[in-house]
Coordinates of C-alpha atoms in Angstrom, one line a residue:
Chain A
M297 CA 0.0 0.0 0.0
T298 CA 1.5 3.4 -1.1
P299 CA 1.6 5.9 1.8
T300 CA -0.3 9.2 1.3
S301 CA 1.8 12.4 0.9
D302 CA 0.5 13.4 4.4
A303 CA 1.8 10.1 5.8
R304 CA 5.1 10.5 4.0
A305 CA 5.6 14.0 5.3
A306 CA 4.8 12.9 8.8
A307 CA 7.2 10.0 8.5
T308 CA 10.1 12.2 7.2
G309 CA 9.2 15.2 9.4
D310 CA 10.0 17.6 6.5
P311 CA 9.0 21.0 7.9
A312 CA 8.1 22.3 4.4
D313 CA 5.7 19.5 3.8
I314 CA 4.1 19.8 7.2
L315 CA 3.8 23.6 6.7
G316 CA 2.3 23.0 3.3
R317 CA -0.5 20.9 4.7
L318 CA -1.7 23.6 7.1
P319 CA -4.6 26.0 6.3
L320 CA -3.4 29.0 4.4
D321 CA -4.0 31.6 7.1
A322 CA -2.0 29.5 9.5
Q323 CA 0.7 29.1 6.9
L324 CA 1.0 32.8 6.5
L325 CA 1.4 33.3 10.3
L326 CA 4.0 30.6 10.6
R327 CA 5.9 31.5 7.5
D328 CA 6.1 35.2 8.7
H329 CA 7.2 34.0 12.1
I330 CA 9.9 31.9 10.5
A331 CA 11.0 34.7 8.2
G332 CA 11.1 37.1 11.2
L333 CA 13.3 34.7 13.2
A334 CA 15.6 34.3 10.2
A335 CA 15.8 38.1 9.8
E336 CA 16.5 38.5 13.5
A337 CA 19.2 35.8 13.3
G338 CA 20.6 37.6 10.2
S339 CA 20.7 40.9 12.1
A340 CA 22.4 39.2 15.1
R341 CA 25.0 37.5 12.8
A342 CA 25.7 40.8 11.1
A343 CA 26.1 42.6 14.4
A344 CA 28.4 39.8 15.6
A345 CA 30.4 40.1 12.4
R346 CA 30.7 43.8 12.8
S347 CA 31.7 43.5 16.4
E348 CA 34.3 40.8 15.4
R349 CA 35.7 43.2 12.8
V350 CA 36.0 46.0 15.3
R351 CA 37.7 43.6 17.8
R352 CA 40.0 42.3 15.1
T353 CA 40.9 45.8 14.1
E354 CA 41.6 46.8 17.7
T355 CA 43.7 43.7 18.2
D356 CA 45.7 44.4 15.0
I357 CA 46.4 47.9 16.3
L358 CA 47.5 46.6 19.6
I359 CA 49.8 44.0 17.9
G360 CA 51.2 46.8 15.8
K361 CA 51.9 48.9 18.8
L362 CA 53.5 45.9 20.6
T363 CA 55.7 45.3 17.6
V364 CA 56.8 48.9 17.5
A365 CA 57.4 48.9 21.2
R366 CA 59.5 45.7 21.0
S367 CA 61.5 47.1 18.2
E368 CA 62.2 50.2 20.1
R369 CA 63.1 48.1 23.2
D370 CA 65.5 46.0 21.1
D371 CA 67.1 49.1 19.6
A372 CA 67.5 50.6 23.0
L373 CA 69.0 47.4 24.4
A374 CA 71.4 47.2 21.4
R375 CA 72.4 50.8 22.0
V376 CA 73.0 50.1 25.7
A377 CA 75.2 47.1 24.7
E378 CA 77.0 49.3 22.1
L379 CA 77.7 52.1 24.6
T380 CA 78.7 49.6 27.3
D381 CA 81.2 48.0 24.9
Q382 CA 82.6 51.4 24.0
L383 CA 83.1 52.2 27.7
R384 CA 84.8 48.8 28.4
A385 CA 87.0 49.3 25.4
R386 CA 88.3 52.4 27.0
D387 CA 88.7 50.7 30.4
I388 CA 86.1 52.9 31.9
P389 CA 84.0 51.3 34.6
V390 CA 80.4 50.8 33.5
P391 CA 78.1 52.7 35.9
P392 CA 75.6 50.5 37.7
V393 CA 72.2 50.3 36.2
G394 CA 70.2 53.2 37.6
I395 CA 67.0 52.6 35.7
S396 CA 65.2 49.3 35.8
L397 CA 64.0 47.9 32.5
R398 CA 61.3 46.2 34.4
R399 CA 57.9 47.8 34.6
P400 CA 57.8 50.0 37.7
S401 CA 55.6 48.7 40.4
R402 CA 52.5 50.8 41.1
Chain B
M217 CA 57.1 52.0 -20.0
T218 CA 53.5 50.8 -19.7
A219 CA 54.3 47.2 -18.9
G220 CA 52.5 46.3 -15.7
A221 CA 50.1 49.2 -15.9
L222 CA 46.9 48.7 -13.9
V223 CA 44.6 51.0 -15.8
A224 CA 44.8 52.3 -19.3
V225 CA 42.8 55.5 -19.6
L226 CA 41.4 56.2 -23.1
T227 CA 40.8 59.7 -24.4
V228 CA 39.6 60.9 -27.8
V229 CA 40.2 64.5 -28.8
T230 CA 37.7 65.8 -31.3
D231 CA 37.7 69.5 -31.0
A232 CA 39.5 72.5 -29.5
A233 CA 37.4 72.5 -26.4
T234 CA 38.6 69.0 -25.3
E235 CA 42.2 69.8 -26.3
Q236 CA 42.2 73.0 -24.3
H237 CA 41.8 71.1 -21.0
L238 CA 43.9 68.0 -21.7
D239 CA 46.6 69.4 -19.4
R240 CA 44.2 69.1 -16.5
T241 CA 43.6 65.4 -17.2
L242 CA 47.4 64.8 -17.4
Q243 CA 47.9 66.6 -14.2
S244 CA 45.3 64.5 -12.4
L245 CA 47.0 61.4 -13.7
H246 CA 50.4 62.6 -12.6
G247 CA 48.9 63.2 -9.1
Q248 CA 47.8 59.6 -8.7
T249 CA 49.2 57.9 -5.6
D250 CA 49.3 54.6 -7.6
T251 CA 51.4 55.5 -10.6
R252 CA 50.6 52.4 -12.6
W253 CA 48.5 54.1 -15.3
Q254 CA 48.7 54.5 -19.0
W255 CA 47.1 57.3 -21.1
C256 CA 46.0 56.5 -24.7
V257 CA 45.0 59.6 -26.6
V258 CA 43.6 59.6 -30.2
V259 CA 43.2 62.8 -32.0
S260 CA 40.4 63.0 -34.5
P261 CA 41.3 64.0 -38.1
S262 CA 38.5 66.6 -37.6
A263 CA 40.3 68.3 -34.7
P264 CA 41.9 71.7 -35.4
A265 CA 45.2 71.7 -37.3
G266 CA 48.3 71.1 -35.3
C267 CA 46.3 69.5 -32.5
V268 CA 48.2 66.2 -32.4
E269 CA 51.5 68.0 -32.3
R270 CA 50.3 70.1 -29.3
V271 CA 49.1 66.9 -27.6
R272 CA 52.5 65.3 -28.2
A273 CA 54.3 68.3 -26.8
L274 CA 52.1 68.1 -23.7
I275 CA 53.0 64.5 -23.1
A276 CA 56.7 64.8 -24.1
G277 CA 58.8 63.0 -21.6
E278 CA 55.9 61.0 -20.1
P279 CA 56.5 57.4 -21.1
R280 CA 53.1 56.3 -19.8
A281 CA 51.3 58.4 -22.4
V282 CA 50.9 57.9 -26.1
A283 CA 49.1 60.1 -28.7
V284 CA 48.3 59.2 -32.3
Y285 CA 46.3 60.5 -35.3
G286 CA 42.9 59.0 -35.7
V287 CA 42.2 57.1 -38.9
T288 CA 38.5 58.1 -38.9
P289 CA 36.4 61.0 -37.8
E290 CA 33.7 58.7 -36.4
P291 CA 33.5 58.7 -32.6
G292 CA 33.1 55.0 -32.3
G293 CA 36.0 54.3 -34.6
L294 CA 38.3 56.6 -32.7
A295 CA 37.3 54.9 -29.5
V296 CA 38.2 51.5 -31.0
Q297 CA 41.5 52.9 -32.1
A298 CA 42.2 54.2 -28.6
M299 CA 41.4 50.7 -27.2
T300 CA 44.1 49.1 -29.4
L301 CA 46.7 51.2 -27.7
A302 CA 45.9 49.9 -24.2
R303 CA 48.4 47.7 -22.5
A304 CA 47.0 47.3 -19.0
Q305 CA 44.9 45.1 -16.8
L306 CA 41.9 47.4 -16.9
V307 CA 40.7 50.1 -19.3
G308 CA 38.7 53.2 -18.5
W309 CA 37.4 56.3 -20.3
L310 CA 38.1 60.0 -19.7
D311 CA 37.1 62.9 -21.9
G312 CA 39.6 65.7 -22.4
G313 CA 39.6 67.8 -19.3
D314 CA 38.1 65.1 -17.0
L315 CA 39.9 64.5 -13.7
L316 CA 40.5 61.6 -11.4
D317 CA 40.9 62.1 -7.7
V318 CA 44.5 61.4 -6.6
S319 CA 43.5 58.2 -5.0
T320 CA 41.2 56.8 -7.8
I321 CA 43.7 54.3 -9.3
A322 CA 44.8 53.1 -5.9
M323 CA 41.1 52.7 -4.8
V324 CA 40.3 50.8 -8.0
R325 CA 43.2 48.5 -7.3
A326 CA 42.0 47.9 -3.7
R327 CA 38.4 47.1 -4.9
L328 CA 39.6 44.5 -7.3
A329 CA 39.8 42.1 -4.3
F330 CA 36.0 42.2 -4.3
A331 CA 34.9 42.4 -7.9
D332 CA 36.3 42.2 -11.5
W333 CA 35.3 45.7 -12.5
V334 CA 34.8 49.0 -10.7
Y335 CA 32.9 52.2 -11.2
T336 CA 32.8 55.5 -9.3
D337 CA 30.5 58.3 -8.3
E338 CA 31.1 61.5 -10.2
G339 CA 31.0 65.2 -9.8
A340 CA 31.5 68.4 -11.8
V341 CA 34.1 71.1 -11.1
D342 CA 34.1 74.7 -12.1
D343 CA 37.2 76.4 -13.5
E344 CA 38.5 77.1 -10.0
G345 CA 38.4 73.4 -9.0
S346 CA 35.3 73.5 -6.8
V347 CA 32.9 70.7 -7.0
V348 CA 29.7 72.3 -8.2
E349 CA 27.7 69.1 -8.7
F350 CA 27.9 65.7 -7.2
W351 CA 26.2 62.6 -8.4
A352 CA 26.0 60.0 -5.6
K353 CA 25.1 56.8 -7.5
P354 CA 23.4 53.6 -6.4
D355 CA 25.3 50.4 -6.0
Y356 CA 25.0 48.0 -9.0
A357 CA 21.4 47.7 -10.2
P358 CA 20.9 46.0 -13.6
E359 CA 17.5 47.5 -14.4
W360 CA 18.8 51.0 -13.4
L361 CA 21.8 50.5 -15.6
R362 CA 19.5 49.8 -18.5
S363 CA 17.5 52.9 -17.7
Q364 CA 20.5 55.1 -17.3
P365 CA 24.2 54.9 -18.1
Y366 CA 25.2 55.6 -14.5
A367 CA 28.1 53.2 -14.1
L368 CA 30.2 54.5 -17.0
R369 CA 32.4 57.2 -15.6
F370 CA 34.7 56.4 -14.3
A371 CA 34.5 52.7 -14.9
A372 CA 37.5 50.3 -15.0
L373 CA 36.9 47.2 -17.1
P374 CA 39.2 44.2 -17.4
L375 CA 40.9 44.4 -20.8
A376 CA 41.0 40.7 -21.2
V377 CA 37.2 40.4 -20.9
V378 CA 36.7 43.5 -23.1
T379 CA 38.8 41.8 -25.8
E380 CA 37.0 38.5 -25.4
L381 CA 33.7 40.3 -25.9
G382 CA 34.9 41.9 -29.1
G383 CA 35.8 45.3 -27.7
L384 CA 34.0 48.5 -28.5
R385 CA 31.3 48.4 -31.2
P386 CA 31.5 51.5 -33.4
R387 CA 27.9 51.2 -34.6
F388 CA 26.7 52.4 -31.2
G389 CA 28.5 55.7 -31.8
T390 CA 28.4 58.0 -28.8
A391 CA 27.1 55.1 -26.7
A392 CA 29.8 52.6 -27.6
W393 CA 31.3 52.8 -24.1
Y394 CA 27.8 52.3 -22.6
D395 CA 27.3 49.3 -24.8
L396 CA 30.6 47.8 -23.6
V397 CA 29.7 48.4 -20.0
L398 CA 26.4 46.6 -20.4
R399 CA 28.1 43.6 -22.0
V400 CA 30.8 43.5 -19.3
A401 CA 28.1 43.7 -16.6
A402 CA 26.1 40.8 -18.3
R403 CA 29.3 38.7 -18.4
L404 CA 30.9 39.6 -15.0
G405 CA 27.9 40.5 -12.8
P406 CA 28.1 43.1 -10.0
P407 CA 31.0 45.5 -9.9
A408 CA 32.5 47.3 -6.9
H409 CA 31.1 50.8 -6.4
L410 CA 33.6 53.5 -5.3
A411 CA 31.3 55.9 -3.5
G412 CA 32.6 59.5 -3.6
P413 CA 33.7 62.1 -6.2
F414 CA 36.5 60.0 -7.6
Y415 CA 35.8 61.2 -11.1
L416 CA 35.2 64.8 -12.0
H417 CA 34.3 66.4 -15.2
G418 CA 33.7 70.0 -16.3
S419 CA 30.1 71.1 -15.9
R420 CA 28.0 69.9 -18.8
G421 CA 25.7 72.8 -18.7
A422 CA 22.0 73.1 -17.8
G423 CA 20.8 70.7 -20.5
A424 CA 22.5 67.5 -19.4
P425 CA 22.9 67.0 -15.7
Y426 CA 23.4 63.2 -15.9
V427 CA 23.6 61.8 -19.4
D428 CA 25.0 63.0 -22.6
G429 CA 25.5 61.7 -26.2
D430 CA 22.9 60.7 -28.8
P431 CA 19.8 59.3 -27.2
G432 CA 19.3 57.1 -30.2
D433 CA 22.7 55.5 -29.6
R434 CA 21.8 54.8 -26.0
C435 CA 18.5 53.3 -26.8
A436 CA 20.1 51.0 -29.4
A437 CA 22.8 49.9 -27.0
V438 CA 20.2 48.9 -24.3
A439 CA 17.9 47.2 -26.9
A440 CA 20.9 45.2 -28.1
S441 CA 21.9 44.1 -24.6
L442 CA 18.3 42.8 -23.9
E443 CA 18.0 41.2 -27.4
A444 CA 21.2 39.3 -26.6
A445 CA 19.4 37.9 -23.6
G446 CA 16.4 36.9 -25.7
E447 CA 14.1 39.8 -24.8
Q448 CA 12.1 41.7 -27.4
V449 CA 11.8 45.3 -26.2
E450 CA 11.2 48.9 -27.3
V451 CA 13.5 51.4 -25.8
S452 CA 12.8 55.2 -25.9
P453 CA 14.5 58.2 -24.4
V454 CA 13.4 59.6 -21.1
E455 CA 13.6 63.4 -20.8
V456 CA 12.3 65.8 -18.2
G457 CA 11.8 69.1 -19.9
V458 CA 15.0 69.6 -21.7
H459 CA 17.0 67.3 -19.5
P460 CA 17.9 63.8 -20.8
M461 CA 17.6 61.3 -17.9
G462 CA 18.0 57.9 -19.6
Q463 CA 15.8 55.4 -21.3
R464 CA 12.5 53.6 -20.9
V465 CA 12.4 49.9 -21.7
R466 CA 9.0 48.6 -22.7
R467 CA 8.7 44.8 -22.6
R468 CA 5.8 43.2 -24.4
L469 CA 3.8 41.0 -22.2
Q470 CA 3.9 37.4 -23.6
R471 CA 0.9 36.4 -21.6
F472 CA -1.5 38.0 -19.2
P473 CA -1.4 36.2 -15.8
K474 CA -4.5 36.7 -13.7
I475 CA -4.0 39.6 -11.3
S476 CA -6.0 40.0 -8.1
L477 CA -6.4 43.6 -7.0
V478 CA -6.7 43.6 -3.2
I479 CA -8.2 46.7 -1.7
P480 CA -8.8 47.0 2.0
T481 CA -11.4 49.7 2.7
R482 CA -14.1 51.1 4.9
A483 CA -15.3 53.3 2.0
S484 CA -14.4 56.6 3.8
S485 CA -15.0 59.9 2.2
S486 CA -13.1 63.3 2.3
M487 CA -12.7 66.4 0.3
I488 CA -10.3 66.1 -2.7
H489 CA -9.7 69.0 -5.1
G490 CA -12.6 70.8 -3.3
F491 CA -15.2 68.0 -3.9
P492 CA -16.4 65.2 -1.6
R493 CA -15.0 61.8 -2.7
C494 CA -15.9 58.3 -1.5
H495 CA -12.4 57.0 -2.1
A496 CA -13.0 53.3 -2.7
V497 CA -15.9 53.9 -5.1
A498 CA -14.0 56.6 -7.1
F499 CA -10.9 54.5 -7.2
V500 CA -12.7 51.4 -8.5
R501 CA -14.3 53.6 -11.1
S502 CA -10.9 54.7 -12.3
L503 CA -9.7 51.1 -12.3
W504 CA -12.6 49.5 -14.0
T505 CA -12.3 51.1 -17.4
A506 CA -12.3 49.6 -20.9
E507 CA -8.5 49.9 -21.1
R508 CA -7.9 47.9 -18.0
Y509 CA -5.6 44.9 -17.8
P510 CA -7.6 42.1 -19.4
N511 CA -7.3 39.3 -16.8
L512 CA -8.3 41.0 -13.6
E513 CA -10.0 40.1 -10.3
L514 CA -11.1 42.6 -7.7
I515 CA -11.1 41.7 -4.0
V516 CA -12.6 44.3 -1.7
V517 CA -11.9 43.7 1.9
H518 CA -14.3 45.8 3.8
D519 CA -14.9 46.6 7.4
T520 CA -18.3 45.7 8.8
V521 CA -19.1 49.4 9.2
T522 CA -18.7 50.0 5.5
P523 CA -21.8 51.7 4.0
P524 CA -23.8 49.1 2.0
D525 CA -24.5 51.8 -0.6
A526 CA -20.8 52.1 -1.4
L527 CA -20.4 48.3 -1.7
Q528 CA -23.4 48.2 -4.0
E529 CA -21.9 50.9 -6.1
I530 CA -18.6 49.0 -6.4
D531 CA -20.6 45.9 -7.4
D532 CA -22.5 47.9 -10.0
I533 CA -19.3 49.5 -11.5
T534 CA -17.6 46.0 -11.9
G535 CA -20.8 44.3 -13.2
G536 CA -20.9 42.1 -10.2
E537 CA -17.3 40.9 -10.6
A538 CA -16.0 42.3 -7.4
V539 CA -15.4 39.8 -4.6
L540 CA -16.5 41.3 -1.3
V541 CA -14.7 40.0 1.8
P542 CA -16.1 41.2 5.1
F543 CA -13.5 42.0 7.8
H544 CA -14.3 41.9 11.5
G545 CA -12.2 43.6 14.2
P546 CA -10.3 46.9 14.6
F547 CA -8.2 48.3 11.8
H548 CA -5.3 46.1 11.0
F549 CA -3.8 46.7 7.5
S550 CA -1.8 43.5 7.4
R551 CA -4.7 41.3 8.4
K552 CA -7.0 42.9 5.9
C553 CA -4.5 42.5 3.1
N554 CA -3.8 38.9 4.1
A555 CA -7.5 38.1 4.2
G556 CA -7.9 39.5 0.7
A557 CA -4.9 37.5 -0.5
L558 CA -6.3 34.3 0.8
A559 CA -9.6 35.0 -1.0
A560 CA -7.8 35.8 -4.3
T561 CA -7.3 33.4 -7.1
G562 CA -4.8 35.4 -9.2
E563 CA -1.3 34.4 -10.1
Y564 CA -0.3 37.9 -9.1
L565 CA -1.5 40.0 -6.3
C566 CA -1.7 43.8 -6.4
F567 CA -2.2 45.5 -3.1
L568 CA -3.8 48.9 -3.3
N569 CA -4.9 51.5 -0.8
D570 CA -8.5 52.7 -1.5
D571 CA -7.6 56.4 -1.6
M572 CA -6.0 56.3 -5.0
E573 CA -6.8 57.3 -8.6
V574 CA -5.3 55.9 -11.8
V575 CA -3.3 58.4 -13.8
T576 CA -1.6 56.2 -16.5
S577 CA -4.2 53.8 -17.9
D578 CA -1.7 51.1 -18.7
W579 CA -0.2 51.2 -15.2
L580 CA -0.8 47.5 -14.5
H581 CA 0.5 46.3 -17.9
E582 CA 3.7 48.2 -17.1
M583 CA 4.0 46.7 -13.6
A584 CA 3.2 43.2 -14.8
S585 CA 5.7 43.4 -17.6
L586 CA 8.4 44.0 -15.0
L587 CA 7.3 41.2 -12.8
A588 CA 7.6 38.8 -15.8
D589 CA 11.4 38.8 -15.0
P590 CA 11.8 35.8 -12.6
G591 CA 14.5 37.7 -10.7
V592 CA 12.1 40.5 -9.8
G593 CA 10.0 39.8 -6.7
A594 CA 7.8 43.0 -6.4
V595 CA 7.1 46.1 -8.4
G596 CA 6.0 49.5 -7.1
A597 CA 4.5 52.5 -8.9
R598 CA 4.9 56.3 -8.7
L599 CA 2.4 57.8 -6.4
L600 CA 1.5 61.5 -6.3
F601 CA -0.2 63.6 -3.7
A602 CA -3.3 65.6 -4.7
D603 CA -1.1 68.6 -5.2
G604 CA 1.1 66.7 -7.7
T605 CA 4.1 66.3 -5.4
L606 CA 5.8 63.0 -5.0
Q607 CA 4.3 60.7 -2.4
H608 CA 6.2 57.6 -3.4
V609 CA 9.0 56.7 -5.7
G610 CA 10.3 53.9 -3.6
H611 CA 11.5 53.4 -0.1
E612 CA 14.9 54.5 1.4
Y613 CA 16.4 52.5 4.2
N614 CA 19.4 54.4 5.7
G615 CA 20.6 55.4 9.1
G616 CA 18.3 52.9 10.9
H617 CA 15.2 54.5 9.4
A618 CA 12.7 53.6 6.7
G619 CA 11.1 56.3 4.7
H620 CA 9.9 57.4 1.3
L621 CA 12.6 58.5 -1.1
M622 CA 12.2 62.1 -2.3
F623 CA 9.0 62.5 -0.3
R624 CA 7.1 65.7 -1.1
Y625 CA 9.5 66.6 -3.9
G626 CA 8.2 68.2 -7.0
A627 CA 7.1 65.7 -9.6
D628 CA 9.7 67.0 -12.1
D629 CA 12.6 67.0 -9.5
L630 CA 15.9 65.8 -10.9
D631 CA 17.5 64.9 -7.6
H632 CA 19.2 61.5 -7.0
G633 CA 20.2 61.0 -10.6
G634 CA 16.7 61.6 -11.8
A635 CA 15.7 58.4 -10.0
A636 CA 12.0 59.4 -9.9
H637 CA 11.8 59.3 -13.7
L638 CA 13.6 55.9 -14.2
T639 CA 12.5 52.3 -13.8
S640 CA 15.0 51.2 -11.3
E641 CA 15.8 49.0 -8.3
R642 CA 14.6 49.8 -4.7
S643 CA 15.1 48.1 -1.4
G644 CA 11.3 48.4 -0.9
V645 CA 8.1 49.9 -2.2
T646 CA 4.9 51.0 -0.6
G647 CA 2.1 48.6 0.2
A648 CA -0.2 51.3 -1.1
C649 CA 0.5 49.9 -4.6
M650 CA 2.6 46.7 -4.7
L651 CA 2.5 43.9 -7.3
L652 CA 4.0 40.5 -6.5
R653 CA 3.5 36.8 -7.2
A654 CA 0.9 35.1 -5.0
K655 CA 3.2 32.2 -4.4
D656 CA 6.1 34.5 -3.3
F657 CA 3.7 36.3 -1.0
L658 CA 2.6 33.1 0.6
Q659 CA 6.2 31.8 0.8
V660 CA 7.4 34.7 2.8
G661 CA 4.4 34.8 5.1
G662 CA 2.5 37.7 3.6
F663 CA 2.1 41.0 5.5
S664 CA 3.3 40.4 9.0
E665 CA 0.7 40.8 11.7
Q666 CA 3.5 42.2 13.9
F667 CA 2.8 45.5 12.0
P668 CA -0.9 46.4 12.1
L669 CA -0.5 50.0 10.9
S670 CA 3.0 50.9 9.7
Y671 CA 6.1 49.3 8.3
N672 CA 4.2 46.2 7.1
D673 CA 5.3 47.1 3.6
V674 CA 8.9 47.6 4.7
D675 CA 8.9 44.2 6.3
L676 CA 7.4 42.5 3.3
S677 CA 9.8 44.2 0.9
L678 CA 12.8 43.1 3.0
K679 CA 11.4 39.6 3.2
I680 CA 11.1 39.6 -0.6
V681 CA 14.7 40.9 -1.0
T682 CA 16.0 38.4 1.5
A683 CA 14.4 35.6 -0.5
G684 CA 16.7 36.6 -3.3
F685 CA 14.5 38.9 -5.5
R686 CA 15.0 42.4 -6.7
I687 CA 12.3 45.0 -6.3
L688 CA 11.6 47.5 -9.0
Y689 CA 10.0 50.9 -9.1
T690 CA 8.5 52.3 -12.3
P691 CA 7.5 55.9 -12.9
H692 CA 5.6 54.7 -16.0
A693 CA 2.8 53.4 -13.7
T694 CA 1.5 56.6 -12.0
L695 CA -1.5 57.0 -9.6
F696 CA -2.7 59.7 -7.3
H697 CA -2.6 58.7 -3.6
Y698 CA -4.6 60.9 -1.3
E699 CA -2.6 59.4 1.6
S700 CA -3.8 59.9 5.2
Q701 CA -7.0 61.6 4.0
T702 CA -8.7 58.5 5.3
R703 CA -6.8 57.9 8.6
E704 CA -4.1 59.6 10.6
P705 CA -0.6 58.2 10.0
T706 CA 0.4 56.3 13.1
V707 CA 3.5 54.4 14.1
T708 CA 3.3 52.5 17.3
E709 CA 6.3 52.1 19.6
N710 CA 6.1 48.4 19.2
E711 CA 6.2 48.6 15.4
M712 CA 9.2 50.8 15.5
T713 CA 11.1 48.4 17.9
Q714 CA 10.0 45.4 16.0
I715 CA 11.1 46.6 12.5
R716 CA 14.5 47.6 13.9
W717 CA 14.9 44.3 15.7
R718 CA 14.1 42.3 12.6
W719 CA 16.0 44.4 10.0
A720 CA 18.7 46.2 12.0
E721 CA 21.3 45.6 9.3
Q722 CA 19.2 46.3 6.2
L723 CA 17.9 49.6 7.6
H724 CA 21.5 51.0 8.0
H725 CA 22.6 50.8 4.4
D726 CA 20.4 51.1 1.3
P727 CA 22.3 49.9 -1.7
Y728 CA 20.2 51.9 -4.0
V729 CA 20.2 55.2 -2.2
N730 CA 23.7 56.5 -1.8
E731 CA 24.0 58.2 1.6
L732 CA 26.6 60.6 0.3
R733 CA 23.9 62.5 -1.6
Q734 CA 23.1 64.2 1.6
I735 CA 26.6 65.7 2.1
P736 CA 27.3 69.3 1.2
L737 CA 29.5 69.9 -1.9
I738 CA 33.1 69.8 -1.1
K739 CA 36.1 71.6 -2.6
A740 CA 38.0 69.5 -5.1
R741 CA 41.5 68.5 -4.1
D742 CA 44.2 70.7 -5.6
F743 CA 45.4 68.8 -8.6

């Protein structure tokens, strides 16, 4: 015995089939509800994507600043080493470190 | 030294006027932050004597520029000749004296990551370099491009594709570049849109604010592009007074699908033009004429308080063909329209407010011919207030708001690229006159009952767009709309919240209404 389309839809649980078997006025309400939910989800996704773009941009800026700071730090350390070497080459005692490279405690 | 050029700019010099300002064009190219350009100049044999020598003197020492004699005085032939000189990834067109912003080539390069071709907004400068006109264009819209050559200058097209398509076709004369852009668009699809005055030309004078050239050439180019796609059309120029705006494409209806007109009403009356008017009755009288669309059904959804005399009159006018659907409960536009749609048997549904009056007798033929395109999901008309000002030429969704584009403007207003006069894409159209397929209406859930009074058409439009369709507006279907004569316009707090909740993203950027059109004119950069 061939199952009816209603029986097939019920068996597969295909939402489109189930929706298609409802009275038209109920279909309109449900389809609008579904479209509304999809739109809200789309808006939420877009907002999340925008927020992610902002976060990524801010992260990129921070990484850029960190890279610059590290480069400046390395340059400064190289300069310290260079000046230290020059002093030692002239047998001049190297003064003790007066400024800590570590972050000052608050 | 043009190897590796990104953009070859083509220029044809036909007269002393274009020659006179060539130095400005060269200066603007020299100013480019991305220096990978080539300039190909062809001087017409009809140009004044000694012109080519003067042009060559101008470009002396500039290895990226080349100037040659034209072999024909025909504009199309000269353009083809200029194209043969191009050795670059992209080609673009500049008239003598036209300018590019210093960043245009660089911006074009950046946008190639998103599309295969690029076009810009444009402006006009006076002799002192001040921008005196600015044309903030829409994003890519195929029907708009057929109605108006808006994505032409400055447009950068891939040379390989141009060559593959057979290059410029001289038979389109002054519209040869337009014809090429239409073919490239058909091949490559949407371009990237550079919003802002990246291309500047001298003022074209009062007669031609947006388009120039021979209207016959433009119409022929558009007809050819549609015939290539298998459509038989008639194309005619659109002019407003002395101002050429673009073209009108008339598609012949191959069949006449049944259309159900759905009119919610309570048969109210008010004074119009100094006379009392029962809106629904008067509107049906203007609809039900001998010239009406041949396959029509009329659904009148009436409140229970509707005067029986008015319903009887409607029945008499239509010879008993009107389907009367009683509606119980307080005013709810969406519910009334949905009730009418459910009673309708037409393949198409046309929702109409009752306080309207037909102006163009073939309004429904025009709208139906546009809906025959399977990519189009809804069509809206031009609606006028009783005083002749614009009530509706499409919606605008920008800045988190939904509103009517060019609301209360004069009917002949030329703002926004003359959009009010051109069949063109919109993000939404009013539910006061909206044609769409019944199956699509059902598929997206009809008018949402979340919006009893306002924004129901905005929501329906955005559902149609989200389903993958385009929405068109046509000025060639015009009706009077005596809006709000029958009820006070009301927006509830809930409707406002709900529309922004559903469509937050879509209400912030309207692809067809460039937000830059609102900015004041700016000074051109010092080239």
